[in-house]
Short mmCIF file of C-alpha atoms in Angstrom, two decimals:
data_model
loop_
_atom_site.label_atom_id
_atom_site.label_comp_id
_atom_site.label_asym_id
_atom_site.label_seq_id
_atom_site.Cartn_x
_atom_site.Cartn_y
_atom_site.Cartn_z
CA MET A 1 5.79 -9.59 -6.61
CA GLN A 2 3.24 -7.42 -8.23
CA TYR A 3 3.46 -4.84 -11.09
CA ALA A 4 1.93 -1.13 -11.41
CA VAL A 5 0.64 -1.00 -7.99
CA ASP A 6 -1.60 1.99 -6.96
CA LEU A 7 0.30 3.51 -3.89
CA THR A 8 -2.94 5.80 -3.00
CA PRO A 9 -4.26 3.49 -0.17
CA PHE A 10 -0.56 3.13 1.28
CA ASN A 11 -0.20 6.77 2.22
CA THR A 12 -1.87 8.64 4.74
CA LEU A 13 -2.05 11.92 2.52
CA ALA A 14 -3.80 9.95 -0.10
CA LEU A 15 -1.85 11.14 -2.63
CA PRO A 16 -1.39 9.15 -6.35
CA GLY A 17 1.55 7.17 -7.20
CA THR A 18 1.79 3.84 -8.81
CA ALA A 19 5.27 1.52 -7.77
CA ALA A 20 6.74 -0.28 -10.74
CA ARG A 21 7.18 -3.18 -8.52
CA TYR A 22 5.89 -4.01 -5.16
CA LEU A 23 6.16 -6.49 -2.64
CA ARG A 24 4.35 -7.00 0.76
CA VAL A 25 7.27 -8.44 3.17
CA GLY A 26 5.39 -10.60 5.89
CA ALA A 27 8.90 -12.65 6.72
CA VAL A 28 12.20 -11.97 7.23
CA ALA A 29 13.33 -15.00 4.75
CA GLN A 30 11.69 -12.72 1.75
CA LEU A 31 14.34 -10.17 1.80
CA ALA A 32 16.95 -12.80 1.26
CA ASP A 33 15.63 -13.14 -2.53
CA PRO A 34 18.65 -12.22 -4.99
CA ALA A 35 15.87 -11.02 -6.90
CA LEU A 36 15.56 -7.95 -4.19
CA ALA A 37 19.32 -6.96 -4.32
CA ASP A 38 19.08 -5.46 -7.82
CA GLY A 39 18.05 -1.96 -8.52
CA PRO A 40 16.58 0.87 -6.82
CA ARG A 41 14.55 0.38 -3.70
CA PHE A 42 11.78 2.07 -1.63
CA ILE A 43 11.10 0.57 2.12
CA LEU A 44 7.50 1.49 2.89
CA GLY A 45 5.86 1.31 6.71
CA GLY A 46 2.65 2.83 7.29
CA GLY A 47 2.85 5.63 4.74
CA SER A 48 2.19 8.10 7.35
CA ASN A 49 5.17 10.46 6.89
CA LEU A 50 5.29 10.36 3.20
CA VAL A 51 4.95 12.78 0.28
CA LEU A 52 4.46 11.05 -3.07
CA GLY A 53 5.67 13.03 -5.73
CA GLY A 54 3.94 10.62 -8.41
CA ASP A 55 4.82 7.24 -9.96
CA LEU A 56 8.01 5.37 -8.36
CA ASP A 57 10.11 3.46 -10.75
CA ARG A 58 11.47 1.11 -8.11
CA LEU A 59 10.92 -1.86 -6.16
CA VAL A 60 8.73 -1.07 -3.13
CA LEU A 61 9.08 -3.25 -0.07
CA HIS A 62 5.69 -2.89 2.17
CA MET A 63 6.99 -4.10 5.45
CA ALA A 64 4.42 -6.17 7.11
CA ILE A 65 6.61 -8.41 9.43
CA PRO A 66 4.38 -9.40 12.31
CA GLY A 67 5.08 -10.55 16.00
CA LYS A 68 5.51 -9.02 19.67
CA ARG A 69 7.08 -10.67 22.83
CA LEU A 70 9.19 -10.24 25.74
CA ALA A 71 12.51 -10.79 24.87
CA GLY A 72 14.15 -10.74 28.11
CA GLU A 73 14.43 -8.83 31.56
CA ASP A 74 16.87 -7.86 34.25
CA ALA A 75 16.41 -6.00 37.64
CA ASP A 76 15.83 -2.57 36.02
CA SER A 77 14.02 -3.21 32.91
CA ARG A 78 11.99 -5.31 30.57
CA TYR A 79 13.03 -5.76 26.71
CA ILE A 80 10.09 -6.05 24.40
CA GLU A 81 10.43 -7.07 20.80
CA ALA A 82 8.10 -5.94 17.73
CA GLY A 83 8.14 -6.83 14.22
CA ALA A 84 8.72 -3.82 11.98
CA GLY A 85 5.37 -4.28 10.48
CA GLU A 86 3.16 -4.25 13.69
CA ASN A 87 0.81 -0.90 14.03
CA TRP A 88 2.69 1.24 16.37
CA HIS A 89 -0.11 2.44 18.48
CA ASP A 90 -1.22 -0.97 18.78
CA PHE A 91 1.87 -2.29 20.00
CA VAL A 92 1.83 0.72 22.54
CA GLN A 93 -1.49 -0.43 23.77
CA TRP A 94 -0.56 -4.01 24.06
CA THR A 95 2.28 -3.30 26.31
CA LEU A 96 0.09 -1.41 28.47
CA THR A 97 -2.09 -4.37 28.68
CA GLN A 98 0.99 -6.55 29.69
CA GLY A 99 1.57 -4.49 32.47
CA TRP A 100 4.72 -3.04 30.70
CA PRO A 101 4.62 0.95 30.79
CA GLY A 102 7.14 3.16 29.29
CA LEU A 103 5.61 3.87 25.88
CA GLU A 104 2.08 5.51 27.13
CA ASN A 105 3.19 9.15 25.79
CA LEU A 106 3.56 7.55 22.19
CA SER A 107 -0.06 6.45 22.22
CA LEU A 108 -1.98 7.16 18.66
CA ILE A 109 0.89 8.14 16.59
CA PRO A 110 0.29 6.67 13.29
CA GLY A 111 2.75 4.30 11.85
CA THR A 112 4.50 1.24 12.29
CA VAL A 113 7.03 -0.09 14.67
CA GLY A 114 9.67 -0.50 12.16
CA ALA A 115 9.65 3.30 10.91
CA ALA A 116 9.45 4.80 14.18
CA PRO A 117 13.34 4.87 14.97
CA ILE A 118 13.86 6.10 11.70
CA GLN A 119 12.01 9.48 12.51
CA ASN A 120 12.76 9.01 16.27
CA ILE A 121 8.94 9.68 16.39
CA GLY A 122 8.30 11.78 19.45
CA ALA A 123 5.27 13.44 21.35
CA TYR A 124 4.29 14.87 24.93
CA GLY A 125 7.83 14.77 26.17
CA LEU A 126 8.74 11.25 24.98
CA GLU A 127 10.94 10.26 21.82
CA VAL A 128 11.20 6.73 20.75
CA SER A 129 15.04 7.14 21.52
CA ASP A 130 14.47 7.69 25.24
CA ARG A 131 13.09 4.08 25.28
CA PHE A 132 15.04 2.19 22.39
CA HIS A 133 17.34 -0.69 23.04
CA SER A 134 18.29 -2.11 19.83
CA LEU A 135 17.01 -2.95 16.19
CA THR A 136 17.74 -5.71 13.51
CA ALA A 137 17.44 -4.71 9.93
CA TRP A 138 18.53 -6.78 6.73
CA ASP A 139 21.58 -5.32 4.83
CA PHE A 140 21.22 -5.90 1.35
CA ASN A 141 24.61 -4.86 0.54
CA ARG A 142 25.89 -7.21 2.73
CA ARG A 143 23.18 -9.82 2.10
CA ALA A 144 22.80 -10.46 6.08
CA LEU A 145 20.86 -9.29 9.03
CA ILE A 146 22.53 -6.51 11.11
CA THR A 147 22.04 -5.37 14.80
CA LEU A 148 22.25 -1.58 15.70
CA ASP A 149 21.96 -0.56 19.21
CA ARG A 150 21.05 2.90 20.69
CA ALA A 151 24.55 4.66 19.99
CA ALA A 152 25.05 3.42 16.70
CA CYS A 153 21.52 4.67 15.53
CA ARG A 154 22.62 8.51 16.37
CA PHE A 155 19.14 9.69 17.03
CA GLY A 156 18.47 13.19 17.06
CA TYR A 157 15.53 15.30 17.02
CA ARG A 158 13.37 13.78 14.58
CA ASP A 159 16.38 12.21 13.06
CA SER A 160 18.33 8.92 13.22
CA LEU A 161 21.28 7.40 11.28
CA PHE A 162 18.95 5.90 8.61
CA LYS A 163 18.18 9.66 7.85
CA LYS A 164 21.57 10.99 7.90
CA GLN A 165 22.94 8.33 5.70
CA GLY A 166 19.89 8.39 3.46
CA TRP A 167 19.02 4.57 3.89
CA HIS A 168 15.13 5.76 4.19
CA LEU A 169 15.34 6.86 0.81
CA ASP A 170 17.66 4.27 -0.96
CA GLY A 171 16.46 1.26 0.57
CA ARG A 172 20.11 -0.18 1.58
CA LEU A 173 18.63 -1.49 4.98
CA ALA A 174 15.25 -2.81 5.71
CA ILE A 175 14.11 -2.82 9.46
CA VAL A 176 12.48 -6.02 10.31
CA ALA A 177 12.44 -5.80 14.32
CA VAL A 178 12.66 -3.10 17.03
CA THR A 179 13.46 -4.11 20.59
CA PHE A 180 12.48 -1.57 23.40
CA ARG A 181 13.96 -1.21 26.95
CA LEU A 182 11.22 -0.25 29.41
CA PRO A 183 11.72 0.61 33.13
CA LYS A 184 10.30 -1.54 35.89
CA ASN A 185 10.75 1.51 38.25
CA TRP A 186 8.27 3.47 35.90
CA ARG A 187 7.44 7.02 36.54
CA PRO A 188 4.98 9.23 34.76
CA ASN A 189 6.08 11.87 32.11
CA LEU A 190 3.47 14.81 32.35
CA ASP A 191 6.02 17.58 31.32
CA TYR A 192 3.51 19.07 28.67
CA ALA A 193 0.65 21.16 29.84
CA ASP A 194 -1.96 19.65 27.61
CA LEU A 195 -1.40 16.40 29.30
CA ARG A 196 -1.49 18.11 32.61
CA ASP A 197 -4.62 19.80 31.97
CA GLN A 198 -6.51 16.49 30.69
CA LEU A 199 -5.40 14.78 34.09
CA ALA A 200 -5.96 17.77 36.24
CA ASP A 201 -8.63 15.74 38.24
CA ILE A 202 -6.21 12.77 38.92
CA ALA A 203 -3.66 12.81 41.62
CA ALA A 204 -1.42 10.15 40.69
CA PRO A 205 -2.34 8.87 37.17
CA THR A 206 -1.81 5.40 36.14
CA PRO A 207 0.14 4.71 32.65
CA ARG A 208 -3.37 3.48 30.95
CA GLN A 209 -4.78 6.85 32.16
CA ILE A 210 -1.93 8.99 30.75
CA ALA A 211 -2.49 6.93 27.66
CA ASP A 212 -6.28 7.51 27.53
CA ALA A 213 -5.25 11.30 27.85
CA VAL A 214 -2.87 11.45 25.22
CA ILE A 215 -5.58 9.87 23.01
CA ALA A 216 -8.10 12.31 23.94
CA VAL A 217 -5.69 15.54 23.20
CA ARG A 218 -4.41 14.04 19.96
CA ARG A 219 -8.10 13.16 18.99
CA ARG A 220 -9.38 16.53 19.67
CA LYS A 221 -6.66 18.42 17.95
CA LEU A 222 -5.56 16.09 15.00
CA PRO A 223 -7.65 14.75 12.00
CA ASP A 224 -8.30 11.27 11.66
CA PRO A 225 -6.50 10.50 8.25
CA ALA A 226 -9.40 7.90 7.31
CA LEU A 227 -11.65 11.11 7.32
CA ILE A 228 -8.99 13.86 6.18
CA PRO A 229 -5.76 12.53 4.68
CA ASN A 230 -2.99 13.90 6.43
CA ALA A 231 0.77 13.35 7.49
CA GLY A 232 0.53 14.53 11.12
CA SER A 233 2.68 17.33 12.21
CA PHE A 234 4.14 18.53 8.94
CA PHE A 235 7.16 20.66 10.22
CA HIS A 236 9.71 20.36 12.59
CA ASN A 237 9.67 22.60 15.86
CA PRO A 238 12.62 24.59 14.70
CA VAL A 239 15.50 24.78 17.23
CA VAL A 240 17.41 28.25 17.34
CA SER A 241 19.87 29.97 19.39
CA ALA A 242 19.07 31.36 22.80
CA ALA A 243 19.95 34.80 21.49
CA ALA A 244 17.50 34.53 18.46
CA ALA A 245 14.53 33.15 20.96
CA ALA A 246 15.19 36.00 23.24
CA ALA A 247 14.93 38.37 20.31
CA LEU A 248 11.95 36.93 19.22
CA ARG A 249 10.41 36.57 22.32
CA ALA A 250 11.13 40.57 22.64
CA THR A 251 8.70 41.38 19.55
CA HIS A 252 6.36 38.44 20.36
CA PRO A 253 5.91 37.78 24.04
CA THR A 254 3.50 34.98 23.88
CA LEU A 255 5.75 32.83 21.61
CA PRO A 256 6.21 29.21 23.16
CA CYS A 257 10.10 28.68 23.80
CA TYR A 258 11.26 25.25 25.29
CA PRO A 259 14.99 25.28 26.32
CA GLN A 260 17.23 22.41 25.25
CA ALA A 261 19.78 20.57 26.68
CA ASP A 262 22.66 22.22 24.30
CA GLY A 263 21.46 25.83 25.28
CA ARG A 264 19.36 26.59 22.28
CA SER A 265 15.44 26.73 22.44
CA LYS A 266 12.79 25.13 20.54
CA LEU A 267 10.07 27.02 18.91
CA ALA A 268 6.32 25.90 18.38
CA ALA A 269 5.97 25.58 14.70
CA GLY A 270 2.07 25.23 14.89
CA TRP A 271 2.34 28.71 16.88
CA LEU A 272 4.54 30.37 14.28
CA ILE A 273 2.06 29.29 11.40
CA GLU A 274 -0.99 30.25 13.10
CA GLN A 275 0.52 33.70 13.40
CA THR A 276 0.82 34.10 9.70
CA GLY A 277 -2.90 33.40 9.34
CA TRP A 278 -2.22 30.06 7.56
CA LYS A 279 -4.33 28.19 10.09
CA GLY A 280 -7.44 26.80 8.51
CA ARG A 281 -6.56 28.19 5.34
CA GLN A 282 -5.72 26.22 1.98
CA LEU A 283 -4.20 26.58 -1.46
CA GLY A 284 -5.99 24.45 -3.62
CA PRO A 285 -6.81 21.04 -2.42
CA VAL A 286 -4.15 21.38 0.29
CA GLY A 287 -4.28 23.56 3.45
CA MET A 288 -3.65 23.88 7.08
CA TYR A 289 -5.69 22.10 9.35
CA GLU A 290 -8.17 24.00 11.10
CA LYS A 291 -7.77 23.01 14.77
CA GLN A 292 -3.94 22.52 14.37
CA ALA A 293 -1.87 24.66 12.16
CA LEU A 294 1.05 22.20 12.09
CA VAL A 295 -0.95 19.77 10.25
CA LEU A 296 -1.04 19.93 6.74
CA VAL A 297 -4.46 18.20 4.99
CA ASN A 298 -5.58 16.97 1.67
CA HIS A 299 -9.13 18.27 1.10
CA GLY A 300 -9.45 16.02 -1.80
CA GLY A 301 -7.73 14.98 -5.15
CA ALA A 302 -4.21 16.97 -4.00
CA THR A 303 -0.96 15.67 -5.80
CA GLY A 304 2.56 15.62 -4.37
CA ALA A 305 2.80 19.09 -6.37
CA ASP A 306 0.17 20.46 -4.67
CA VAL A 307 1.50 19.70 -1.12
CA ARG A 308 4.81 20.78 -2.18
CA ARG A 309 3.31 24.09 -3.20
CA THR A 310 1.51 24.80 -0.16
CA MET A 311 4.46 23.61 1.77
CA ALA A 312 6.48 26.24 0.43
CA ALA A 313 3.95 28.97 0.77
CA VAL A 314 3.74 28.55 4.41
CA GLN A 315 7.44 28.48 4.79
CA THR A 316 7.71 31.76 2.93
CA ALA A 317 5.40 33.17 5.33
CA VAL A 318 7.15 32.35 8.54
CA TRP A 319 10.13 33.33 7.28
CA GLU A 320 9.22 36.67 6.10
CA LYS A 321 7.32 37.39 9.48
CA PHE A 322 9.97 36.01 11.81
CA GLY A 323 12.88 34.98 9.84
CA VAL A 324 12.73 31.46 10.76
CA GLU A 325 13.17 28.45 8.68
CA LEU A 326 10.45 25.58 8.61
CA GLN A 327 12.01 22.21 7.81
CA ALA A 328 9.43 19.43 6.53
CA GLU A 329 9.26 16.12 8.60
CA PRO A 330 7.71 13.88 5.99
CA VAL A 331 9.87 11.97 3.46
CA PHE A 332 9.37 13.13 0.20
CA VAL A 333 9.84 10.42 -2.74
#
């Protein structure tokens, strides 16, 4: 256990904050310590989807449990288990090296394996829930390990049971491992135009070529947090009724709209933000990235309050121009 630990290096927005108590968790057995059961907790992964508001007067458990393996297989699928502390991108690349495709569209997403199902991360036509089988978590109330399958996790767009119950904030559960179901009958997912354009010269791309294309597109559009602190896409793509989407398209014909299975339409938040003039603009030390309006960046010395101020200004601008409410993706603590 450490005390008064600086959390700036542990969040990709590089926001200042100190943990009253801090423990790096490298093994499941550590979680059974009765001393961890008392008082408020916060479960920290890669810190890539986090806005620190300042000091945390609680115990921060930094999940660093390693390990990855083929847990089993059947006629249709392979089941791959990874420890919660594994770097997500490295894990995806490892599965491809093993000849187990299925996660390639999610290459280069920052963060850890354990955090992936909480947010139900997704990109380029694929979400974690599409490949999720189950997870194992330590329940601090029961003081025991539990298993949650795909149905129990109640996945939604950038949502899960963990967020619905607030477990991502109160630290009741700590995910220790996640198992993914990867299909043996693999088919490429090329639903997104950017990806098709990147692969235009390849008639039948392999999983590795798709991963390389995703990496190239992401590097071209998104800043490296090590160089420009950011938390990736900062706002959800808003989902509105078909009627609302049609009305918006009538006055803004170039607005990107994506029909959803439930009949609603998903709008491109980055496009909405760009149309308000916020692309490349900043308010104090915080602004929206010059190459991708959906990404909020810290130009240096920002605090959580600075992030909230810029977030609110962008939300107001989009609401006033389009009547659409933007919701932030990151967790605020």
